[in-house]
């Protein structure tokens, strides 16, 4: 799942690393524009399956 940079608002940043554990997905991102790094932790069942392909 892509995300937006919290610092410079660069859109559609793809995760650099993803891990799944049970119903949770943790994605690590690094913005190609400003270098900001961040992590998201999501409950997989809360997102439609077709969003993973986006």
Coordinates of N, CA, C and O in Angstrom, one line a residue:
X1 N 0.8 -1.2 0.0 CA 0.0 0.0 0.0 C 0.9 1.2 0.0 O 1.8 1.3 0.8
X2 N 0.6 2.2 -0.9 CA 1.4 3.4 -1.0 C 0.9 4.4 0.1 O -0.2 4.3 0.5
X3 N 1.8 5.3 0.4 CA 1.5 6.3 1.4 C 2.0 7.7 1.0 O 2.8 7.8 0.0
X4 N 1.7 8.7 1.7 CA 2.2 10.1 1.4 C 3.2 10.4 2.5 O 3.0 10.1 3.7
X5 N 4.3 11.1 2.1 CA 5.3 11.6 3.0 C 4.7 12.6 4.0 O 4.1 13.5 3.7
X6 N 5.0 12.3 5.3 CA 4.4 13.2 6.3 C 5.2 14.6 6.4 O 4.7 15.5 7.0
X7 N 6.4 14.7 5.8 CA 7.2 15.9 5.8 C 6.9 16.8 4.6 O 6.6 17.9 4.7
X8 N 7.2 16.2 3.4 CA 7.1 17.1 2.2 C 5.9 16.8 1.4 O 5.6 17.4 0.4
X9 N 5.0 15.8 1.8 CA 3.8 15.5 1.2 C 3.9 14.9 -0.2 O 2.9 14.9 -1.0
X10 N 5.1 14.3 -0.5 CA 5.2 13.5 -1.7 C 4.2 12.4 -1.7 O 4.0 11.7 -0.7
X11 N 3.5 12.3 -2.9 CA 2.4 11.3 -2.9 C 2.9 10.0 -3.5 O 3.8 9.9 -4.2
X12 N 2.1 8.9 -3.1 CA 2.3 7.6 -3.7 C 3.7 7.0 -3.5 O 4.3 6.4 -4.4
X13 N 4.2 7.1 -2.3 CA 5.5 6.5 -1.9 C 5.3 5.1 -1.6 O 4.5 4.7 -0.8
X14 N 6.0 4.2 -2.3 CA 5.9 2.8 -2.1 C 6.7 2.3 -0.9 O 7.7 2.9 -0.6
X15 N 6.3 1.3 -0.2 CA 7.0 0.8 1.0 C 8.4 0.3 0.5 O 8.5 -0.4 -0.5
X16 N 9.4 0.5 1.3 CA 10.7 -0.1 1.1 C 10.8 -1.5 1.7 O 11.5 -2.3 1.2
X17 N 10.0 -1.7 2.7 CA 9.9 -3.0 3.4 C 8.6 -3.2 4.0 O 7.9 -2.3 4.4
X18 N 8.1 -4.5 3.9 CA 6.8 -4.8 4.5 C 6.9 -6.1 5.2 O 7.6 -7.1 4.8
X19 N 6.1 -6.2 6.3 CA 6.1 -7.4 7.1 C 4.6 -7.7 7.5 O 3.9 -6.7 7.9
X20 N 4.2 -8.9 7.5 CA 2.9 -9.3 7.9 C 3.0 -10.2 9.1 O 3.8 -11.1 9.1
X21 N 2.1 -10.0 10.1 CA 2.0 -10.9 11.2 C 0.5 -10.9 11.6 O -0.1 -10.0 12.0
X22 N -0.1 -12.1 11.3 CA -1.5 -12.3 11.6 C -2.3 -11.3 10.7 O -2.1 -11.4 9.5
X23 N -3.1 -10.5 11.3 CA -4.0 -9.6 10.5 C -3.4 -8.2 10.4 O -4.0 -7.2 10.0
X24 N -2.1 -8.1 10.8 CA -1.4 -6.7 10.8 C -0.3 -6.7 9.7 O 0.4 -7.7 9.5
X25 N -0.2 -5.6 9.1 CA 0.9 -5.3 8.1 C 1.6 -4.1 8.6 O 1.0 -3.0 8.9
X26 N 2.9 -4.2 8.7 CA 3.8 -3.1 9.0 C 4.7 -2.7 7.8 O 5.4 -3.6 7.3
X27 N 4.5 -1.5 7.3 CA 5.3 -1.0 6.2 C 6.3 0.0 6.6 O 5.9 1.0 7.3
X28 N 7.5 0.0 6.1 CA 8.5 1.0 6.3 C 8.7 1.7 5.0 O 8.9 1.1 3.9
X29 N 8.7 3.0 5.1 CA 8.8 3.9 3.9 C 10.1 4.8 4.0 O 10.5 5.2 5.1
X30 N 10.6 5.2 2.9 CA 11.6 6.3 2.8 C 11.2 7.2 1.6 O 11.2 6.7 0.5
X31 N 11.0 8.4 1.8 CA 10.6 9.3 0.8 C 11.8 9.6 -0.2 O 12.9 9.9 0.2
X32 N 11.5 9.4 -1.5 CA 12.6 9.6 -2.5 C 12.9 11.1 -2.7 O 14.0 11.4 -3.1
X33 N 12.0 11.9 -2.2 CA 12.2 13.4 -2.4 C 13.0 14.0 -1.3 O 14.0 14.7 -1.5
X34 N 12.6 13.8 0.0 CA 13.3 14.4 1.1 C 14.0 13.5 2.0 O 14.8 13.9 2.9
X35 N 13.9 12.2 1.9 CA 14.6 11.2 2.7 C 13.9 10.8 4.0 O 14.5 10.0 4.7
X36 N 12.8 11.4 4.3 CA 12.1 11.1 5.6 C 11.8 9.7 5.6 O 11.4 9.0 4.6
X37 N 11.9 9.1 6.8 CA 11.5 7.7 7.0 C 10.4 7.6 8.0 O 10.4 8.4 9.0
X38 N 9.5 6.6 7.8 CA 8.4 6.4 8.7 C 7.8 5.0 8.6 O 8.1 4.3 7.6
X39 N 7.1 4.6 9.6 CA 6.5 3.3 9.6 C 5.0 3.4 9.8 O 4.5 4.2 10.5
X40 N 4.2 2.5 9.1 CA 2.8 2.4 9.3 C 2.5 1.0 9.8 O 3.1 0.1 9.5
X41 N 1.5 0.9 10.7 CA 1.0 -0.4 11.2 C -0.5 -0.4 10.9 O -1.2 0.4 11.5
X42 N -0.9 -1.3 10.0 CA -2.3 -1.4 9.6 C -2.9 -2.8 9.9 O -2.2 -3.8 9.8
X43 N -4.2 -2.8 10.2 CA -4.9 -4.0 10.3 C -5.4 -4.4 8.9 O -6.1 -3.6 8.2
X44 N -4.8 -5.5 8.3 CA -5.0 -5.8 6.9 C -6.5 -6.0 6.5 O -6.8 -5.5 5.4
X45 N -7.3 -6.5 7.4 CA -8.7 -6.7 7.0 C -9.5 -5.4 6.9 O -10.6 -5.4 6.4
X46 N -8.9 -4.3 7.3 CA -9.6 -3.0 7.2 C -9.5 -2.4 5.8 O -10.1 -1.4 5.6
X47 N -8.6 -3.0 5.0 CA -8.4 -2.4 3.6 C -8.8 -3.5 2.6 O -8.5 -4.6 2.7
X48 N -9.5 -3.0 1.5 CA -9.9 -4.0 0.5 C -8.6 -4.6 -0.2 O -7.6 -4.0 -0.2
X49 N -8.8 -5.8 -0.6 CA -7.6 -6.6 -1.2 C -7.1 -5.8 -2.5 O -5.9 -5.9 -2.7
X50 N -7.9 -5.2 -3.2 CA -7.4 -4.5 -4.4 C -6.5 -3.3 -4.1 O -5.8 -2.9 -5.0
X51 N -6.5 -2.8 -2.9 CA -5.6 -1.7 -2.5 C -4.1 -2.2 -2.4 O -3.2 -1.4 -2.6
X52 N -3.9 -3.5 -2.1 CA -2.5 -4.0 -2.1 C -1.8 -3.9 -3.4 O -0.6 -3.8 -3.5
X53 N -2.6 -4.0 -4.5 CA -2.0 -3.9 -5.8 C -1.7 -2.5 -6.3 O -1.0 -2.3 -7.2
X54 N -2.3 -1.5 -5.6 CA -2.1 -0.1 -6.0 C -0.7 0.4 -5.7 O 0.1 -0.1 -5.0

